[in-house]
Amino acid sequence: MALKGLDIFKLTPKKNCKECGSPTCMAFSMKVAQGAVSIDKCPYMSQDALDTLSEATAPLMKTIEVGAGDNAHKLGGETVLFRHEKTLVSKNLYAGALCSCMDDAEVDAKIAELKKIDYDRIGEREFVEFLFVHYADNGADKYVELVKKAAAADRALILDCADAEVAKAALAVCKDGKPILNGANKDNLDAMNAVATEAGVVLGVTGADISEIYDNVKALEGKGNKKLVIDVTGANAKETFANAVLVRRTNLKDGDRTFGYPSIVNIAKIAGGDAHMETALAAAFTLKYGSILVMDKIGYAEALALYGLRQNIYTDPQKPMKVEPGIYALNGADENSPCSLTVDFALTYFLVSGEYERSKCPVNLLISDASGMSVLTAWAAGKFSAGTIKKFFDEHKIEEKIKSRTLIIPGKVAVMKGEIEAKLPGWNVVVGPMEAVQLVKFIKDFQG
């Protein structure tokens, strides 16, 4: 269990620690307990006390780093079960499944398909972060060649292999990329631990049931290995979901650090080849509690839905989702196309841009900085006014980039029409509809 401020105070030298910014050690101890300051900021701590307190005050779930370079990712580090309690720390990641049972053409096609899923949404790159490379017991040479091909695809790797000798051969060609070696169980625990430790990679551990998983993790920790992820995949979706929830609750609610590791959920294994079931299960485990979700049939359409859900869950609720202010040319719009103005609140952007795209009419959508607020909220707060719009036009050199002088504004702020015309002389300010759903008819009628 994490220590409270009084527990920390008992182990803290009684000095007035100006170096740590606290007037008394009790205040310092409370700050440490709240996570506001690191325990190593106290210059009077003995190393033994620092070691004890660093472990005790660390998050119950470890933060595990995997991958390397541009494909480096952080997993875990969570402190709460639910998003409304506090911001979630590490978003879950997705993996596309490969198997040594596939022929070269299948592998190439699968990698090419997965690499098509790579786009930007609200300032975040959305792509398949991992390739999950499964060994089908059909020869080390074939598996090593598959691993080489996967490594060349510029994604982080998960080597799903329970054969320690084959795993060692595979790691020899990809260990610099810091893959996850997944496959430790009660029968191969010592051998897999030795292979992972020698290569310096994270080890994935599983078991026949939740009790065996716990025992295996405990045994690996006893050997000094705490660079672990837990493969919670069971025989079916029900068992897998129960495992995922029990692991997370045992760690964060009951304070048991043995289960304080990120989790892998192999959805491809439990979905039975049904693409729709895979997507539904991926949505469920995005919420509860897969750190890495392995899918066999993830495509662009599935990714759009899953990544949108992930952003909603793993975005700080105290920070609104915003799009970048600027000019968004829709439907082949050019400098002579009319302009339509709205705010940078992500939901507003997607609603408005979606309706304009549905109309097929060329429009330059102008996104003004409104601190991520909706139209009426921003207007009421003074974030969306004639003055801020004038500032936006100047900063983005709208009049230099666009020859059209037609500006459509949201109908809910029609009161701003005169003020905007005063700030932007020469512009024809047109009041648009009250709701986004009315934009298709409006723009078609407007453009004739």
Tab-separated table of C-alpha atoms in Angstrom:
chain	number	residue	atom	x	y	z
A	1	MET	CA	0.000	0.000	0.000
A	2	ALA	CA	1.159	3.573	-0.601
A	3	LEU	CA	2.322	5.411	2.485
A	4	LYS	CA	0.444	8.358	3.952
A	5	GLY	CA	2.013	11.651	4.932
A	6	LEU	CA	2.367	10.649	8.592
A	7	ASP	CA	4.141	7.411	7.654
A	8	ILE	CA	6.638	9.355	5.570
A	9	PHE	CA	7.086	11.911	8.340
A	10	LYS	CA	8.163	9.172	10.769
A	11	LEU	CA	11.028	8.243	8.435
A	12	THR	CA	12.060	11.825	7.657
A	13	PRO	CA	14.899	13.596	9.533
A	14	LYS	CA	13.468	16.436	11.622
A	15	LYS	CA	15.092	19.425	9.942
A	16	ASN	CA	13.897	22.648	8.366
A	17	CYS	CA	14.490	21.677	4.714
A	18	LYS	CA	14.698	24.878	2.723
A	19	GLU	CA	16.189	22.923	-0.165
A	20	CYS	CA	12.952	21.048	-0.756
A	21	GLY	CA	10.755	24.136	-0.590
A	22	SER	CA	8.868	23.018	2.531
A	23	PRO	CA	9.094	24.964	5.814
A	24	THR	CA	8.858	21.779	7.891
A	25	CYS	CA	9.420	18.098	7.311
A	26	MET	CA	5.757	17.425	8.029
A	27	ALA	CA	4.795	19.708	5.158
A	28	PHE	CA	7.382	17.997	2.981
A	29	SER	CA	6.001	14.581	3.916
A	30	MET	CA	2.480	15.640	2.983
A	31	LYS	CA	3.708	16.934	-0.354
A	32	VAL	CA	5.428	13.623	-1.052
A	33	ALA	CA	2.271	11.688	-0.134
A	34	GLN	CA	0.232	13.862	-2.519
A	35	GLY	CA	2.734	13.380	-5.325
A	36	ALA	CA	3.587	17.089	-5.458
A	37	VAL	CA	7.303	16.576	-4.791
A	38	SER	CA	9.726	13.689	-5.191
A	39	ILE	CA	11.144	12.061	-2.053
A	40	ASP	CA	14.718	12.437	-3.359
A	41	LYS	CA	14.421	16.244	-3.025
A	42	CYS	CA	15.197	15.925	0.693
A	43	PRO	CA	19.007	16.233	1.140
A	44	TYR	CA	18.962	14.736	4.658
A	45	MET	CA	17.571	11.293	3.773
A	46	SER	CA	19.754	8.229	4.141
A	47	GLN	CA	19.975	5.999	1.079
A	48	ASP	CA	18.146	3.207	2.890
A	49	ALA	CA	15.275	5.524	3.757
A	50	LEU	CA	15.197	6.855	0.197
A	51	ASP	CA	15.032	3.342	-1.236
A	52	THR	CA	12.237	2.360	1.147
A	53	LEU	CA	10.182	5.473	0.551
A	54	SER	CA	10.761	5.614	-3.211
A	55	GLU	CA	9.255	2.142	-3.549
A	56	ALA	CA	6.405	2.875	-1.138
A	57	THR	CA	5.424	6.219	-2.660
A	58	ALA	CA	5.711	5.098	-6.285
A	59	PRO	CA	2.431	4.543	-8.200
A	60	LEU	CA	0.939	1.131	-7.493
A	61	MET	CA	1.179	0.309	-11.189
A	62	LYS	CA	4.627	0.464	-12.734
A	63	THR	CA	5.325	2.485	-15.861
A	64	ILE	CA	6.901	0.190	-18.429
A	65	GLU	CA	8.807	1.526	-21.445
A	66	VAL	CA	8.891	-0.564	-24.614
A	67	GLY	CA	10.090	0.016	-28.146
A	68	ALA	CA	12.837	2.389	-29.250
A	69	GLY	CA	13.238	5.666	-31.128
A	70	ASP	CA	10.054	6.867	-32.817
A	71	ASN	CA	8.400	3.602	-31.793
A	72	ALA	CA	9.019	4.011	-28.062
A	73	HIS	CA	5.883	3.764	-25.935
A	74	LYS	CA	4.970	3.975	-22.261
A	75	LEU	CA	2.494	1.584	-20.687
A	76	GLY	CA	0.896	1.523	-17.251
A	77	GLY	CA	1.515	4.058	-14.503
A	78	GLU	CA	-2.221	4.281	-13.784
A	79	THR	CA	-3.374	5.504	-10.382
A	80	VAL	CA	-7.168	5.215	-10.639
A	81	LEU	CA	-9.730	2.770	-11.970
A	82	PHE	CA	-12.035	5.318	-13.565
A	83	ARG	CA	-11.463	8.350	-15.741
A	84	HIS	CA	-13.763	10.578	-13.677
A	85	GLU	CA	-11.587	10.043	-10.584
A	86	LYS	CA	-8.460	11.476	-12.160
A	87	THR	CA	-6.817	11.696	-15.566
A	88	LEU	CA	-5.758	8.331	-16.958
A	89	VAL	CA	-2.041	8.208	-17.701
A	90	SER	CA	-1.153	5.868	-20.587
A	91	LYS	CA	-3.566	5.291	-23.438
A	92	ASN	CA	-4.003	1.727	-24.608
A	93	LEU	CA	-2.220	0.752	-27.835
A	94	TYR	CA	-3.179	-1.513	-30.715
A	95	ALA	CA	-1.270	-4.376	-32.318
A	96	GLY	CA	-1.833	-6.112	-35.639
A	97	ALA	CA	-1.381	-9.896	-35.562
A	98	LEU	CA	1.108	-11.788	-37.741
A	99	CYS	CA	1.815	-15.524	-37.604
A	100	SER	CA	4.626	-17.758	-38.802
A	101	CYS	CA	1.863	-19.926	-40.287
A	102	MET	CA	1.290	-17.240	-42.962
A	103	ASP	CA	3.056	-17.311	-46.317
A	104	ASP	CA	5.132	-14.344	-47.487
A	105	ALA	CA	2.356	-12.891	-49.628
A	106	GLU	CA	-0.079	-12.918	-46.701
A	107	VAL	CA	2.453	-11.266	-44.418
A	108	ASP	CA	3.285	-8.545	-46.947
A	109	ALA	CA	-0.395	-7.833	-47.591
A	110	LYS	CA	-1.167	-7.688	-43.863
A	111	ILE	CA	1.692	-5.302	-43.092
A	112	ALA	CA	0.747	-3.078	-46.036
A	113	GLU	CA	-2.865	-2.961	-44.852
A	114	LEU	CA	-1.880	-2.094	-41.303
A	115	LYS	CA	0.460	0.686	-42.449
A	116	LYS	CA	-2.472	2.375	-44.222
A	117	ILE	CA	-3.893	3.129	-40.788
A	118	ASP	CA	-1.867	6.250	-40.118
A	119	TYR	CA	-3.593	9.617	-39.836
A	120	ASP	CA	-3.823	12.707	-37.655
A	121	ARG	CA	-6.827	13.404	-35.423
A	122	ILE	CA	-6.973	16.459	-33.170
A	123	GLY	CA	-3.212	16.797	-33.105
A	124	GLU	CA	-2.487	13.111	-32.372
A	125	ARG	CA	-0.997	10.581	-34.743
A	126	GLU	CA	-3.303	7.549	-34.914
A	127	PHE	CA	-1.699	4.327	-36.146
A	128	VAL	CA	-1.223	0.658	-35.278
A	129	GLU	CA	1.617	0.901	-32.772
A	130	PHE	CA	2.675	-2.770	-32.579
A	131	LEU	CA	3.053	-5.887	-34.674
A	132	PHE	CA	2.257	-9.025	-32.683
A	133	VAL	CA	4.412	-11.803	-34.155
A	134	HIS	CA	3.136	-15.257	-33.168
A	135	TYR	CA	5.249	-18.410	-33.357
A	136	ALA	CA	3.219	-21.380	-34.640
A	137	ASP	CA	5.782	-24.090	-33.733
A	138	ASN	CA	6.814	-24.507	-37.364
A	139	GLY	CA	10.554	-23.906	-37.165
A	140	ALA	CA	12.882	-21.266	-35.778
A	141	ASP	CA	14.196	-20.207	-39.199
A	142	LYS	CA	10.736	-19.348	-40.496
A	143	TYR	CA	9.933	-17.407	-37.347
A	144	VAL	CA	13.195	-15.449	-37.449
A	145	GLU	CA	12.528	-14.444	-41.065
A	146	LEU	CA	9.047	-13.272	-40.087
A	147	VAL	CA	10.492	-11.226	-37.225
A	148	LYS	CA	12.988	-9.607	-39.620
A	149	LYS	CA	10.168	-8.638	-41.962
A	150	ALA	CA	8.080	-7.268	-39.081
A	151	ALA	CA	11.033	-5.269	-37.728
A	152	ALA	CA	11.477	-3.649	-41.143
A	153	ALA	CA	7.877	-2.362	-40.994
A	154	ASP	CA	8.902	0.396	-38.544
A	155	ARG	CA	6.621	-0.605	-35.680
A	156	ALA	CA	7.311	-1.815	-32.156
A	157	LEU	CA	7.198	-5.610	-31.859
A	158	ILE	CA	5.649	-8.167	-29.545
A	159	LEU	CA	7.259	-11.586	-29.961
A	160	ASP	CA	4.633	-14.146	-28.966
A	161	CYS	CA	6.763	-17.230	-28.428
A	162	ALA	CA	6.869	-19.732	-25.562
A	163	ASP	CA	9.933	-21.588	-26.868
A	164	ALA	CA	12.962	-20.031	-25.159
A	165	GLU	CA	15.476	-21.119	-27.816
A	166	VAL	CA	13.361	-19.790	-30.686
A	167	ALA	CA	12.733	-16.581	-28.737
A	168	LYS	CA	16.475	-16.153	-28.235
A	169	ALA	CA	17.082	-16.533	-31.973
A	170	ALA	CA	14.336	-14.020	-32.769
A	171	LEU	CA	15.640	-11.481	-30.263
A	172	ALA	CA	19.077	-11.695	-31.837
A	173	VAL	CA	17.692	-9.893	-34.913
A	174	CYS	CA	15.433	-7.337	-33.218
A	175	LYS	CA	16.465	-6.716	-29.592
A	176	ASP	CA	17.745	-3.209	-30.391
A	177	GLY	CA	14.116	-2.261	-31.060
A	178	LYS	CA	13.236	-3.219	-27.454
A	179	PRO	CA	10.359	-5.556	-28.256
A	180	ILE	CA	8.153	-7.311	-25.713
A	181	LEU	CA	8.864	-11.023	-25.383
A	182	ASN	CA	5.488	-12.562	-24.572
A	183	GLY	CA	5.199	-16.196	-23.559
A	184	ALA	CA	6.434	-16.853	-20.014
A	185	ASN	CA	4.359	-19.469	-18.183
A	186	LYS	CA	4.837	-21.877	-15.286
A	187	ASP	CA	6.575	-24.437	-17.513
A	188	ASN	CA	9.220	-22.150	-19.024
A	189	LEU	CA	9.520	-19.404	-16.414
A	190	ASP	CA	13.239	-19.721	-15.695
A	191	ALA	CA	14.281	-20.104	-19.331
A	192	MET	CA	12.163	-17.203	-20.616
A	193	ASN	CA	13.256	-14.967	-17.752
A	194	ALA	CA	16.893	-15.654	-18.610
A	195	VAL	CA	16.335	-14.882	-22.309
A	196	ALA	CA	14.463	-11.627	-21.598
A	197	THR	CA	16.942	-10.478	-18.966
A	198	GLU	CA	19.923	-11.160	-21.218
A	199	ALA	CA	18.341	-9.207	-24.075
A	200	GLY	CA	17.163	-6.412	-21.772
A	201	VAL	CA	13.544	-6.583	-22.928
A	202	VAL	CA	10.165	-6.601	-21.206
A	203	LEU	CA	8.751	-10.059	-20.513
A	204	GLY	CA	5.087	-10.958	-20.972
A	205	VAL	CA	3.757	-13.483	-18.478
A	206	THR	CA	0.552	-15.527	-18.490
A	207	GLY	CA	-1.069	-18.540	-16.837
A	208	ALA	CA	-3.927	-21.023	-17.043
A	209	ASP	CA	-6.051	-18.895	-14.696
A	210	ILE	CA	-5.830	-15.750	-12.598
A	211	SER	CA	-4.227	-17.567	-9.653
A	212	GLU	CA	-1.506	-19.062	-11.820
A	213	ILE	CA	-0.839	-15.681	-13.424
A	214	TYR	CA	-0.391	-14.186	-9.954
A	215	ASP	CA	1.994	-16.964	-8.908
A	216	ASN	CA	4.046	-16.588	-12.094
A	217	VAL	CA	4.391	-12.820	-11.655
A	218	LYS	CA	5.346	-13.309	-8.013
A	219	ALA	CA	7.998	-15.858	-8.995
A	220	LEU	CA	9.501	-13.521	-11.618
A	221	GLU	CA	9.618	-10.649	-9.139
A	222	GLY	CA	11.401	-12.985	-6.758
A	223	LYS	CA	14.050	-13.470	-9.436
A	224	GLY	CA	14.490	-9.700	-9.606
A	225	ASN	CA	12.580	-9.097	-12.851
A	226	LYS	CA	10.113	-6.224	-12.653
A	227	LYS	CA	10.084	-5.366	-16.355
A	228	LEU	CA	6.875	-7.254	-16.996
A	229	VAL	CA	3.528	-7.107	-18.752
A	230	ILE	CA	0.675	-9.470	-17.967
A	231	ASP	CA	-1.088	-11.362	-20.764
A	232	VAL	CA	-4.592	-11.673	-19.301
A	233	THR	CA	-6.050	-13.510	-22.312
A	234	GLY	CA	-8.195	-16.434	-21.209
A	235	ALA	CA	-10.112	-19.194	-22.968
A	236	ASN	CA	-12.948	-16.866	-23.991
A	237	ALA	CA	-14.090	-13.249	-23.833
A	238	LYS	CA	-15.812	-13.645	-20.451
A	239	GLU	CA	-12.748	-15.101	-18.750
A	240	THR	CA	-10.440	-12.560	-20.388
A	241	PHE	CA	-12.596	-9.636	-19.273
A	242	ALA	CA	-12.734	-11.012	-15.723
A	243	ASN	CA	-8.940	-11.389	-15.697
A	244	ALA	CA	-8.369	-7.845	-16.950
A	245	VAL	CA	-10.690	-6.331	-14.350
A	246	LEU	CA	-9.384	-8.467	-11.474
A	247	VAL	CA	-5.759	-7.622	-12.260
A	248	ARG	CA	-6.468	-3.888	-12.340
A	249	ARG	CA	-8.732	-3.859	-9.249
A	250	THR	CA	-6.364	-6.053	-7.220
A	251	ASN	CA	-3.589	-3.599	-7.965
A	252	LEU	CA	-5.272	-0.203	-7.667
A	253	LYS	CA	-8.080	-0.898	-5.221
A	254	ASP	CA	-6.495	-3.544	-3.003
A	255	GLY	CA	-2.981	-2.122	-3.265
A	256	ASP	CA	-1.296	-5.369	-4.360
A	257	ARG	CA	1.803	-4.427	-6.364
A	258	THR	CA	2.216	-7.964	-7.741
A	259	PHE	CA	-0.480	-7.129	-10.283
A	260	GLY	CA	0.902	-3.638	-10.857
A	261	TYR	CA	1.825	-4.121	-14.510
A	262	PRO	CA	0.241	-3.251	-17.875
A	263	SER	CA	-1.796	-5.935	-19.627
A	264	ILE	CA	-1.960	-7.562	-23.059
A	265	VAL	CA	-5.337	-8.718	-24.403
A	266	ASN	CA	-5.200	-10.990	-27.452
A	267	ILE	CA	-8.595	-10.185	-28.949
A	268	ALA	CA	-7.743	-12.062	-32.148
A	269	LYS	CA	-7.544	-15.263	-30.079
A	270	ILE	CA	-10.953	-14.927	-28.412
A	271	ALA	CA	-13.031	-13.364	-31.219
A	272	GLY	CA	-13.214	-16.528	-33.307
A	273	GLY	CA	-12.340	-14.800	-36.589
A	274	ASP	CA	-15.400	-12.522	-36.477
A	275	ALA	CA	-14.316	-9.003	-37.506
A	276	HIS	CA	-17.359	-7.336	-35.935
A	277	MET	CA	-16.841	-9.213	-32.671
A	278	GLU	CA	-13.190	-8.153	-32.671
A	279	THR	CA	-14.167	-4.492	-32.932
A	280	ALA	CA	-16.810	-4.808	-30.206
A	281	LEU	CA	-14.383	-6.545	-27.863
A	282	ALA	CA	-11.658	-4.007	-28.642
A	283	ALA	CA	-14.054	-1.241	-27.609
A	284	ALA	CA	-14.820	-3.076	-24.343
A	285	PHE	CA	-11.155	-3.632	-23.508
A	286	THR	CA	-10.284	-0.060	-24.427
A	287	LEU	CA	-12.480	0.823	-21.469
A	288	LYS	CA	-11.564	-2.105	-19.176
A	289	TYR	CA	-8.465	-2.539	-19.074
A	290	GLY	CA	-6.234	-3.568	-21.951
A	291	SER	CA	-2.913	-1.783	-22.250
A	292	ILE	CA	-2.156	-3.477	-25.582
A	293	LEU	CA	-4.990	-4.893	-27.697
A	294	VAL	CA	-4.027	-7.473	-30.324
A	295	MET	CA	-6.330	-7.615	-33.370
A	296	ASP	CA	-6.270	-9.749	-36.488
A	297	LYS	CA	-8.861	-7.880	-38.544
A	298	ILE	CA	-8.257	-4.227	-37.778
A	299	GLY	CA	-8.826	-2.032	-40.826
A	300	TYR	CA	-9.246	1.669	-41.475
A	301	ALA	CA	-12.969	1.693	-40.651
A	302	GLU	CA	-12.432	-0.143	-37.358
A	303	ALA	CA	-9.542	2.142	-36.472
A	304	LEU	CA	-11.606	5.304	-36.945
A	305	ALA	CA	-14.142	4.111	-34.381
A	306	LEU	CA	-11.655	2.653	-31.891
A	307	TYR	CA	-9.196	5.547	-31.963
A	308	GLY	CA	-12.018	8.039	-31.556
A	309	LEU	CA	-13.188	6.129	-28.488
A	310	ARG	CA	-9.652	5.965	-27.152
A	311	GLN	CA	-9.195	9.709	-27.474
A	312	ASN	CA	-12.424	10.338	-25.598
A	313	ILE	CA	-11.340	8.073	-22.740
A	314	TYR	CA	-7.678	9.018	-22.460
A	315	THR	CA	-7.936	12.773	-22.945
A	316	ASP	CA	-7.640	14.873	-19.780
A	317	PRO	CA	-11.250	15.794	-18.876
A	318	GLN	CA	-9.982	19.132	-17.562
A	319	LYS	CA	-8.519	20.021	-20.964
A	320	PRO	CA	-10.945	20.378	-23.871
A	321	MET	CA	-10.156	18.579	-27.111
A	322	LYS	CA	-9.119	21.187	-29.673
A	323	VAL	CA	-8.157	21.268	-33.326
A	324	GLU	CA	-5.417	23.473	-34.686
A	325	PRO	CA	-6.640	26.969	-35.703
A	326	GLY	CA	-6.213	27.723	-39.398
A	327	ILE	CA	-7.717	27.294	-42.856
A	328	TYR	CA	-9.220	23.901	-43.749
A	329	ALA	CA	-9.985	23.650	-47.464
A	330	LEU	CA	-12.925	21.270	-47.888
A	331	ASN	CA	-14.163	19.605	-51.083
A	332	GLY	CA	-11.367	21.040	-53.205
A	333	ALA	CA	-11.854	24.630	-52.054
A	334	ASP	CA	-9.464	27.250	-53.405
A	335	GLU	CA	-8.760	30.940	-52.774
A	336	ASN	CA	-12.007	31.931	-54.517
A	337	SER	CA	-14.267	29.680	-52.429
A	338	PRO	CA	-16.419	31.208	-49.653
A	339	CYS	CA	-15.243	31.049	-46.046
A	340	SER	CA	-17.130	29.623	-43.084
A	341	LEU	CA	-16.057	30.498	-39.558
A	342	THR	CA	-16.310	28.416	-36.380
A	343	VAL	CA	-14.381	27.631	-33.180
A	344	ASP	CA	-11.629	25.114	-32.368
A	345	PHE	CA	-13.738	22.857	-30.123
A	346	ALA	CA	-13.150	19.391	-31.600
A	347	LEU	CA	-16.792	18.308	-31.532
A	348	THR	CA	-17.878	21.511	-33.301
A	349	TYR	CA	-15.167	21.036	-35.929
A	350	PHE	CA	-16.169	17.452	-36.702
A	351	LEU	CA	-19.864	18.291	-36.885
A	352	VAL	CA	-19.389	21.324	-39.140
A	353	SER	CA	-16.707	19.823	-41.395
A	354	GLY	CA	-18.695	16.603	-41.715
A	355	GLU	CA	-21.796	18.434	-42.922
A	356	TYR	CA	-19.810	20.559	-45.358
A	357	GLU	CA	-18.086	17.471	-46.753
A	358	ARG	CA	-21.489	15.843	-47.183
A	359	SER	CA	-22.651	18.851	-49.218
A	360	LYS	CA	-19.795	18.378	-51.776
A	361	CYS	CA	-19.588	22.192	-52.049
A	362	PRO	CA	-16.119	23.802	-51.841
A	363	VAL	CA	-15.720	25.803	-48.620
A	364	ASN	CA	-12.750	27.226	-46.733
A	365	LEU	CA	-13.492	26.344	-43.106
A	366	LEU	CA	-11.789	28.881	-40.826
A	367	ILE	CA	-11.072	27.584	-37.320
A	368	SER	CA	-10.538	30.378	-34.803
A	369	ASP	CA	-8.781	29.900	-31.452
A	370	ALA	CA	-11.504	29.859	-28.780
A	371	SER	CA	-9.641	27.904	-26.051
A	372	GLY	CA	-11.501	24.736	-26.977
A	373	MET	CA	-14.935	26.134	-26.119
A	374	SER	CA	-18.149	25.673	-28.079
A	375	VAL	CA	-19.553	28.606	-30.055
A	376	LEU	CA	-21.963	30.015	-27.477
A	377	THR	CA	-19.683	29.308	-24.508
A	378	ALA	CA	-16.764	31.011	-26.239
A	379	TRP	CA	-18.939	33.993	-27.210
A	380	ALA	CA	-20.187	34.370	-23.621
A	381	ALA	CA	-16.615	34.158	-22.293
A	382	GLY	CA	-15.294	36.721	-24.769
A	383	LYS	CA	-13.182	34.118	-26.559
A	384	PHE	CA	-15.180	34.359	-29.800
A	385	SER	CA	-15.754	37.996	-30.632
A	386	ALA	CA	-15.163	40.467	-33.424
A	387	GLY	CA	-11.841	41.349	-31.801
A	388	THR	CA	-10.605	37.757	-31.543
A	389	ILE	CA	-11.744	37.065	-35.102
A	390	LYS	CA	-9.842	40.114	-36.363
A	391	LYS	CA	-6.755	38.893	-34.467
A	392	PHE	CA	-7.150	35.419	-36.002
A	393	PHE	CA	-7.416	36.920	-39.524
A	394	ASP	CA	-4.254	38.961	-38.969
A	395	GLU	CA	-2.182	36.135	-37.430
A	396	HIS	CA	-3.089	33.656	-40.166
A	397	LYS	CA	-2.957	36.216	-43.015
A	398	ILE	CA	-6.417	35.185	-44.202
A	399	GLU	CA	-6.862	38.166	-46.544
A	400	GLU	CA	-3.537	37.404	-48.248
A	401	LYS	CA	-4.338	33.729	-48.764
A	402	ILE	CA	-8.002	33.996	-49.788
A	403	LYS	CA	-9.482	36.238	-52.487
A	404	SER	CA	-13.108	35.522	-51.605
A	405	ARG	CA	-14.671	38.095	-49.310
A	406	THR	CA	-17.673	36.034	-48.191
A	407	LEU	CA	-17.647	34.953	-44.554
A	408	ILE	CA	-20.372	32.679	-43.144
A	409	ILE	CA	-20.743	32.863	-39.344
A	410	PRO	CA	-22.713	30.526	-37.024
A	411	GLY	CA	-26.377	31.466	-36.720
A	412	LYS	CA	-26.228	31.361	-32.923
A	413	VAL	CA	-23.946	34.411	-32.902
A	414	ALA	CA	-25.832	36.424	-35.520
A	415	VAL	CA	-25.561	39.391	-33.131
A	416	MET	CA	-21.870	39.624	-34.083
A	417	LYS	CA	-22.545	40.357	-37.770
A	418	GLY	CA	-22.268	44.151	-37.550
A	419	GLU	CA	-19.249	44.054	-35.238
A	420	ILE	CA	-17.373	41.688	-37.556
A	421	GLU	CA	-18.163	43.832	-40.608
A	422	ALA	CA	-16.759	46.826	-38.723
A	423	LYS	CA	-13.549	44.933	-37.919
A	424	LEU	CA	-13.245	43.373	-41.389
A	425	PRO	CA	-14.174	46.073	-43.922
A	426	GLY	CA	-14.812	44.729	-47.394
A	427	TRP	CA	-16.103	41.355	-46.155
A	428	ASN	CA	-19.668	40.231	-46.780
A	429	VAL	CA	-20.664	38.598	-43.490
A	430	VAL	CA	-23.467	36.065	-43.959
A	431	VAL	CA	-25.381	34.579	-41.029
A	432	GLY	CA	-25.453	30.805	-41.342
A	433	PRO	CA	-27.959	28.320	-39.901
A	434	MET	CA	-28.469	27.666	-36.208
A	435	GLU	CA	-27.497	23.978	-36.344
A	436	ALA	CA	-24.760	22.102	-38.223
A	437	VAL	CA	-27.259	19.643	-39.702
A	438	GLN	CA	-28.783	22.534	-41.683
A	439	LEU	CA	-25.478	23.387	-43.394
A	440	VAL	CA	-25.888	21.055	-46.376
A	441	LYS	CA	-29.077	22.733	-47.617
A	442	PHE	CA	-27.787	26.179	-46.655
A	443	ILE	CA	-24.517	26.006	-48.607
A	444	LYS	CA	-26.142	24.396	-51.639
A	445	ASP	CA	-28.770	27.148	-51.767
A	446	PHE	CA	-26.131	29.814	-51.107
A	447	GLN	CA	-23.878	28.688	-53.951
A	448	GLY	CA	-26.817	28.160	-56.281
